[in-house]
CSV table of C-alpha atoms in Angstrom, one decimal:
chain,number,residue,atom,x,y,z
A,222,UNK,CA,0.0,0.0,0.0
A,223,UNK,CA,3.0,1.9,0.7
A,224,UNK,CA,3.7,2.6,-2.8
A,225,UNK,CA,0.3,2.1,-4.2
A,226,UNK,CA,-0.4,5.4,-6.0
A,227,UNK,CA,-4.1,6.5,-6.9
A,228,UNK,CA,-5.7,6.8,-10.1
A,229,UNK,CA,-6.8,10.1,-9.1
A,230,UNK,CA,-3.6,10.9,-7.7
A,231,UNK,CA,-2.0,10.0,-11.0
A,232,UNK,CA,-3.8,12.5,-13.1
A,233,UNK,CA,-3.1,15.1,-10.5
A,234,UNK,CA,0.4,14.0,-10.5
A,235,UNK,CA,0.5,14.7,-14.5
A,236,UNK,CA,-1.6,17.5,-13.9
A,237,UNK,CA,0.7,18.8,-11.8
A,238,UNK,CA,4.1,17.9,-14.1
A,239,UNK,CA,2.3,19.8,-16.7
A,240,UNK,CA,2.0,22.6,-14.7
A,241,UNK,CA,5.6,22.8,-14.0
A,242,UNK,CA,6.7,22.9,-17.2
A,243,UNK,CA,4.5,25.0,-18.1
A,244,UNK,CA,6.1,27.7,-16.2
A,245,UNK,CA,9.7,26.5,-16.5
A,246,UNK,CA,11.1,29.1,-18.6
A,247,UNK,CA,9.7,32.2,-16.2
A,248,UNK,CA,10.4,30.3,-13.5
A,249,UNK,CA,13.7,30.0,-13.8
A,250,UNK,CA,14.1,33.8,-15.0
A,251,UNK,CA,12.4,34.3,-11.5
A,252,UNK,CA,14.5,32.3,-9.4
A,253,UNK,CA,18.1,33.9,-10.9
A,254,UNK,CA,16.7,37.2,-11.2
A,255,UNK,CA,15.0,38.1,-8.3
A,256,UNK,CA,15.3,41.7,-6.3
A,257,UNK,CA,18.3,42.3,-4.4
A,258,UNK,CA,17.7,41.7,-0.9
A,259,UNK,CA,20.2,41.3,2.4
A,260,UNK,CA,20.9,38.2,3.5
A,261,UNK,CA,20.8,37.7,7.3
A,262,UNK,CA,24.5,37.4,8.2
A,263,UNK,CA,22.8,35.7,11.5
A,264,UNK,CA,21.8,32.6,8.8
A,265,UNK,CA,24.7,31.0,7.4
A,266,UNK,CA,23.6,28.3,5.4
A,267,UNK,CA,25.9,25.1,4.7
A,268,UNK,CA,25.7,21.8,2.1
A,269,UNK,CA,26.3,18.7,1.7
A,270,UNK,CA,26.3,15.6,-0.2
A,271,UNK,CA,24.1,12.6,1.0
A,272,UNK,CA,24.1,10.9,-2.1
A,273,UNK,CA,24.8,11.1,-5.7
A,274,UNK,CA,22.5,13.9,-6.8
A,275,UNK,CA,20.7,14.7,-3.2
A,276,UNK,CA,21.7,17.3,-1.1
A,277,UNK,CA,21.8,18.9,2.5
A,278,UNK,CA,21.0,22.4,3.3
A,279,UNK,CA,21.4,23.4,6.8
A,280,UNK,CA,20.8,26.8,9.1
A,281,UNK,CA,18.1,29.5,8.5
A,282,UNK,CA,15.4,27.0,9.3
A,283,UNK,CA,14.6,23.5,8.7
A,284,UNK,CA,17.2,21.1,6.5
A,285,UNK,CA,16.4,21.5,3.0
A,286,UNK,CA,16.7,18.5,0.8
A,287,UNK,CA,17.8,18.9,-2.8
A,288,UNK,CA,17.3,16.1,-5.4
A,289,UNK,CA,18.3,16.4,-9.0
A,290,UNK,CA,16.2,15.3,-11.8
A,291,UNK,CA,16.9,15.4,-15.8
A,292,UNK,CA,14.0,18.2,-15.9
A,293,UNK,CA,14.7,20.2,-12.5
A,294,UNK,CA,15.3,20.5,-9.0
A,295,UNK,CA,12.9,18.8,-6.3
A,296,UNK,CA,13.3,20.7,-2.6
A,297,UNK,CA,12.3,19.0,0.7
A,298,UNK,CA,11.1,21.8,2.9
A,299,UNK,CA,11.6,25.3,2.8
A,300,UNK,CA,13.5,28.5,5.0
A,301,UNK,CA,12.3,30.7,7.7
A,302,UNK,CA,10.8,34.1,5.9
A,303,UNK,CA,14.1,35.7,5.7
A,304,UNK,CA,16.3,33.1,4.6
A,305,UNK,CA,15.2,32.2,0.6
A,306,UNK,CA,17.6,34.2,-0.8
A,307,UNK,CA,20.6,32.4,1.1
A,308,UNK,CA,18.8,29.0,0.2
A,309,UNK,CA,18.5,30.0,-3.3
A,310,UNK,CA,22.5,30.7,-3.3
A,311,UNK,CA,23.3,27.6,-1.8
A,312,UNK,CA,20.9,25.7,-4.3
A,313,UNK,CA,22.5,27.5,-7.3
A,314,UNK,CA,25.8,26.7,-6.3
A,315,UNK,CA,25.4,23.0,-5.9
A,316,UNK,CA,23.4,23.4,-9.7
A,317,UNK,CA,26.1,25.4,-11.5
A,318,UNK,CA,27.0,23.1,-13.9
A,319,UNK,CA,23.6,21.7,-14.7
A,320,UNK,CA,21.6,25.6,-14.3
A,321,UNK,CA,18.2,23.6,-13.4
A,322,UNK,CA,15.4,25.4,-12.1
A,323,UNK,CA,13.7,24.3,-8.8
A,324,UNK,CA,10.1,22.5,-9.8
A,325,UNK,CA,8.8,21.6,-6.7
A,326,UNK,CA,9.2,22.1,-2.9
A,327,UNK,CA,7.4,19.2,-1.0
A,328,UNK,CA,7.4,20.2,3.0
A,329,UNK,CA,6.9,17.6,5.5
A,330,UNK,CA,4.8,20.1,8.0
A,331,UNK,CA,2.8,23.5,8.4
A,332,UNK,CA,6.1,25.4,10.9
A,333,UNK,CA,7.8,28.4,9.9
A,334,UNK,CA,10.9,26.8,9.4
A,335,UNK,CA,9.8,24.7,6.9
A,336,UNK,CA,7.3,27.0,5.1
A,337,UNK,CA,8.3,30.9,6.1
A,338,UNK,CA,10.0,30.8,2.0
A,339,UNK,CA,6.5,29.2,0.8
A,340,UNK,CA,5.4,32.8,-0.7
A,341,UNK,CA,8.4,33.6,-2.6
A,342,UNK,CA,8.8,30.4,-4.2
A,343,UNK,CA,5.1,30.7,-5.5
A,344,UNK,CA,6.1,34.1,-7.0
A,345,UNK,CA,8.9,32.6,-8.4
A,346,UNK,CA,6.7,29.6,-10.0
A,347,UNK,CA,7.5,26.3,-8.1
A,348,UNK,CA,5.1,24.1,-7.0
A,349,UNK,CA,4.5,23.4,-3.7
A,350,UNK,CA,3.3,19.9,-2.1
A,351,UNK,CA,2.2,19.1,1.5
A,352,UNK,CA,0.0,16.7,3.2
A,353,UNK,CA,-3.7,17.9,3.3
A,354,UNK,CA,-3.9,18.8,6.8
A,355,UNK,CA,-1.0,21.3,6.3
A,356,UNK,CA,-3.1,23.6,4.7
A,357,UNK,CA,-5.7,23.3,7.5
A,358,UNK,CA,-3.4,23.7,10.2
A,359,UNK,CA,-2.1,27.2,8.1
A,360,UNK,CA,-5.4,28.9,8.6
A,361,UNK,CA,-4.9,28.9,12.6
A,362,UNK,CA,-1.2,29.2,12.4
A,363,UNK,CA,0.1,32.9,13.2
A,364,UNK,CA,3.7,32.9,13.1
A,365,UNK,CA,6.2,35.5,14.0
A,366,UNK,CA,7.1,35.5,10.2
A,367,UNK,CA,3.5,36.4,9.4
A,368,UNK,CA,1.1,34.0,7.6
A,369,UNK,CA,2.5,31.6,5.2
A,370,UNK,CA,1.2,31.0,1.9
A,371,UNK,CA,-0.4,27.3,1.3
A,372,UNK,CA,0.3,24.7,-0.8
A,373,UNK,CA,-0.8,24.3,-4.4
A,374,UNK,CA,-1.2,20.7,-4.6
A,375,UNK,CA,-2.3,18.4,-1.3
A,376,UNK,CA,-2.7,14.8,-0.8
A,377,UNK,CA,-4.2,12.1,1.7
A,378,UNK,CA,-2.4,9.1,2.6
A,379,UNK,CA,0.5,9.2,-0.1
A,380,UNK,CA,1.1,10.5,-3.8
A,381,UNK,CA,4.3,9.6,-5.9
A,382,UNK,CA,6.2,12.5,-7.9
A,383,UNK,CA,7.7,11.6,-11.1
A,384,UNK,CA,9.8,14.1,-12.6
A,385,UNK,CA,12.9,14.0,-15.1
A,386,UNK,CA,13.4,9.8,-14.1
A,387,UNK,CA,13.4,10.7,-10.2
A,388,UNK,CA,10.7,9.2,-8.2
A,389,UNK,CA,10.0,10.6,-4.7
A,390,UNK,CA,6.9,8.7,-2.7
A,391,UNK,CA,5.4,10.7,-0.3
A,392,UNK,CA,3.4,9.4,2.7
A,393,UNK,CA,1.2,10.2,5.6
A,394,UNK,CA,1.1,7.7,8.5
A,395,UNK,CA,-0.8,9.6,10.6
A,396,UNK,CA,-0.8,12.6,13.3
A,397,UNK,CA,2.8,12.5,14.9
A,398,UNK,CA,4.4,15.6,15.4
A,399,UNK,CA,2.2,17.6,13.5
A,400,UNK,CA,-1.3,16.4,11.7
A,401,UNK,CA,0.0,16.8,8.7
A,402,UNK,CA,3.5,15.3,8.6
A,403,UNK,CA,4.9,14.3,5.0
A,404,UNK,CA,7.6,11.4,4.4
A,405,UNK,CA,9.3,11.9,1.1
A,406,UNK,CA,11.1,8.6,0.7
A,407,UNK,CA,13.7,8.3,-2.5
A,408,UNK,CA,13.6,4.2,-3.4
A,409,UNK,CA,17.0,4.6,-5.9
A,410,UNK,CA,18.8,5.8,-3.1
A,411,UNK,CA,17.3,4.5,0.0
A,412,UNK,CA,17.1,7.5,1.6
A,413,UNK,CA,13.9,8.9,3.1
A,414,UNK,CA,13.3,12.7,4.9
A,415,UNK,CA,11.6,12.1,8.0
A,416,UNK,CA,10.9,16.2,8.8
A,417,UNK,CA,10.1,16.3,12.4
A,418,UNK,CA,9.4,12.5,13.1
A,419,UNK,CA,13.4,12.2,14.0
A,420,UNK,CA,15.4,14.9,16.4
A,421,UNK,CA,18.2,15.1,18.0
A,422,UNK,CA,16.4,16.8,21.1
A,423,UNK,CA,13.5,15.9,23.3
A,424,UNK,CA,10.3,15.4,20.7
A,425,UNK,CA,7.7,17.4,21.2
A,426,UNK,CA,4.3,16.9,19.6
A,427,UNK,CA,2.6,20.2,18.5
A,428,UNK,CA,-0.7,19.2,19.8
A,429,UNK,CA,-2.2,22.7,18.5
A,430,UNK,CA,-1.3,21.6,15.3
A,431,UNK,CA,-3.0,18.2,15.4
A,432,UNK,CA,0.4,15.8,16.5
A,433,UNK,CA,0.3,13.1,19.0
A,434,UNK,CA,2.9,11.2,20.9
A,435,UNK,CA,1.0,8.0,21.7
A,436,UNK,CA,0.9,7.8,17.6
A,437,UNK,CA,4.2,8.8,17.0
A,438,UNK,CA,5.7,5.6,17.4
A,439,UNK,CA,3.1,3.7,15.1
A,440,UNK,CA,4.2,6.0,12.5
A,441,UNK,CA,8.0,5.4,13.0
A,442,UNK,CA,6.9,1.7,12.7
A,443,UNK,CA,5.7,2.1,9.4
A,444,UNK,CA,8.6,4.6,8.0
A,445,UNK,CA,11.2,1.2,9.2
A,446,UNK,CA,8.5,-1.0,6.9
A,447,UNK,CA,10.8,0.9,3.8
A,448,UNK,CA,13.9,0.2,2.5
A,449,UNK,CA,16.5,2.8,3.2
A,450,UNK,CA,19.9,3.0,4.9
A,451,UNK,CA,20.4,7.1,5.2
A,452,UNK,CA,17.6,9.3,6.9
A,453,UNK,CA,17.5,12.5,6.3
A,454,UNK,CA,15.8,15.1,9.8
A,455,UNK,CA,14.5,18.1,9.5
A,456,UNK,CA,17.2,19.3,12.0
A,457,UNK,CA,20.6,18.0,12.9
A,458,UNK,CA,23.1,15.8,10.2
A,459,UNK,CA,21.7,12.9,8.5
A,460,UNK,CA,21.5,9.4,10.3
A,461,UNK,CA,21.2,6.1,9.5
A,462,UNK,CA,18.4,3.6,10.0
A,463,UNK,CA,19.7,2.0,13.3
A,464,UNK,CA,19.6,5.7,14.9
A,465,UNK,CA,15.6,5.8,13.9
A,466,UNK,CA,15.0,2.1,15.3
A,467,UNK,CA,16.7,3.7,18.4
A,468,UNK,CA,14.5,6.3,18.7
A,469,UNK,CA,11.5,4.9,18.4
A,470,UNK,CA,12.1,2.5,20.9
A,471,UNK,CA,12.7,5.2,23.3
A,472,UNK,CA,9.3,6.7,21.9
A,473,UNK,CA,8.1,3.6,22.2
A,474,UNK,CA,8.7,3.2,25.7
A,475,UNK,CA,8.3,6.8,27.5
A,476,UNK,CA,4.4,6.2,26.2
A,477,UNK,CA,5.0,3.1,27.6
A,478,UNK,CA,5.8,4.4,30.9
A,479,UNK,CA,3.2,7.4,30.8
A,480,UNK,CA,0.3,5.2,29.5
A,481,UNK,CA,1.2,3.0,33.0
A,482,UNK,CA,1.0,5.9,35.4
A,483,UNK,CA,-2.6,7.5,33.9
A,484,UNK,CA,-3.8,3.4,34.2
A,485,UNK,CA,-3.0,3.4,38.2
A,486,UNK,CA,-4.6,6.8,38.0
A,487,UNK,CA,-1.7,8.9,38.8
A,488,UNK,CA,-3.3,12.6,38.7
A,489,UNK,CA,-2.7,14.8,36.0
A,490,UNK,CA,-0.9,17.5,37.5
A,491,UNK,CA,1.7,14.7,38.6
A,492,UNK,CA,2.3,12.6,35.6
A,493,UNK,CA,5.3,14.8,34.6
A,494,UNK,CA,7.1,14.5,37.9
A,495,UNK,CA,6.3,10.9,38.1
A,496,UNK,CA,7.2,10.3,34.2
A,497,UNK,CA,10.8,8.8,34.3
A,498,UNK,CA,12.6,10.2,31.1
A,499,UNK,CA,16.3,10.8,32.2
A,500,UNK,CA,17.7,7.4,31.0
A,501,UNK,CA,15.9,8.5,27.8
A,502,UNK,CA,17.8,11.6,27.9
A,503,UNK,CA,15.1,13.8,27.0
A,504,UNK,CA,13.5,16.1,29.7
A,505,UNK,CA,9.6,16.8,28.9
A,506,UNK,CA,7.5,19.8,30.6
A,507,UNK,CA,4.2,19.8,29.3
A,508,UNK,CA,1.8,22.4,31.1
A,509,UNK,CA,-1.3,24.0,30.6
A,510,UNK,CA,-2.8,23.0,27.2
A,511,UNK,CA,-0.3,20.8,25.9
A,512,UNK,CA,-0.5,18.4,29.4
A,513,UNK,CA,-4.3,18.3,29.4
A,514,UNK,CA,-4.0,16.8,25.7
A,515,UNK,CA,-1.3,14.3,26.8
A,516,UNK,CA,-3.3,13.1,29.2
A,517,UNK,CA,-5.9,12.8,27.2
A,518,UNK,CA,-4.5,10.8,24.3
A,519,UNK,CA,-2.9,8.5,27.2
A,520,UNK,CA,-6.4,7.8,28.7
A,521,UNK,CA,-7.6,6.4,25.6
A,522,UNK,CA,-5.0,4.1,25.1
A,523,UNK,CA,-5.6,0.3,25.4
């Protein structure tokens, strides 16, 4: 089912491919062009190679991935508001030989650090794909940035882009960090972006925006399902598959643990001080809002 692509989501696909095209030519004018704008000196962005033809992007927001195809660039997430210009270096650097234009930007959740850049990549003519509830989750979502512009295409449960011999699969497994989480997984090279589902620090679910963490390890379980050997987070260096088994284990078992305290009815306003996480190495502090929906979701666990 994993790579089971709709009918309906094939059309859109072409639809979509057509689109791109379409507006190649401008686009590219757009992207090399531009107006003149300061870049941050506080956003120093860095790259480098995964694999033959992907790329890492770090600083000034979330990682950016950047996959070459025979008819353009693909980009995994976005900048913070500020920082497209000093993407859009780094990304025609690594392309100097081959002068492609970026096609599409695919980003794998609703934050400003993965969509502050969505706005000027539209006016520059790339496509952009998230998950369905993305766009939802943009409607209540007031960042410091100012509001971000939606995406132009959206799927369901997964969609596969085609473009220029480079196939990238993306799937939804469900509300995790955000409701709208996307996993772009590249088969060829057995890599696949996880966004936010992998950190290097304590996760935290953005239960405003839909996540959960009693779900977050049933997702996990179906990203290992794939075949890939290099994983690619929305923050931090890439890591390989054996760190993500790690981590959802101890995913796995702080639920564990929290799931036992609310089923010997250990009050709310002492699960946190009761929760043992230190051997996990990640120190939670959910108050207010975010506890009462931890609870919550723990309660309705079997």
């Amino acid at each position: 089912m994993l790579r089971k692509t709709l009918q309906t989501q094939r059309l859109c696909g072409a639809i979509l491919l057509a689109m791109i095209v379409a507006v190649a030519v401008p686009a590219q004018a757009h992207q090399e062009k531009g107006s003149p704008e300061k870049v941050p000196a506080e956003a120093p962005l860095t790259a480098q190679l995964v694999k033959t033809g992907l790329y890492l992007i770090s600083g000034g927001g979330a990682n950016t991935l950047l996959r070459f195809s025979a008819n353009g660039l693909i980009l995994v997430d976005g900048k913070l508001p500020d920082n497209y210009r000093a993407l859009m270096s780094q990304v025609r650097r690594i392309s100097k030989i081959s002068d492609l234009p970026v096609r599409v930007l695919i980003v794998t959740n609703h934050h400003e650090d993965h969509t502050g850049s969505n706005a000027k990549f539209l006016a520059a003519g790339v496509r952009i794909i998230a998950q369905e509830n993305v766009s939802r989750n943009l409607t209540a979502y007031n960042p410091s940035g100012g509001k971000v512009a939606p995406p132009t295409f959206t799927y369901a449960h997964d969609f596969t882009l085609r473009l220029g011999g480079v196939e990238a699969q993306l799937m939804h497994f469900g509300a995790a960090h955000t409701s709208g989480d996307t996993v772009v997984y590249f088969p060829n090279l057995k890599v696949v972006a996880v966004g936010d589902l992998y950190t290097p620090d304590t996760p935290y679910p953005d239960f405003s925006g839909g996540g959960s963490l009693v779900n977050w390890g049933p997702a996990l379980a179906q990203i290992l399902k794939l075949d890939f050997d290099v994983v690619a987070p929305s923050s931090g260096p890439v890591v390989t598959r054996a760190d993500l088994e790690v981590f959802k284990t101890k995913i796995d078992t702080l639920v564990s643990r929290a799931a036992g305290l609310v089923k010997k009815s250990v009050p709310k306003d002492q699960l946190m001080s009761q929760l043992k996480t230190d051997d996990l190495g990640w120190r939670f502090s959910f108050t207010g809002d975010q506890l009462d929906r931890f609870y919550s979701e723990l309660s309705q666990t079997k």
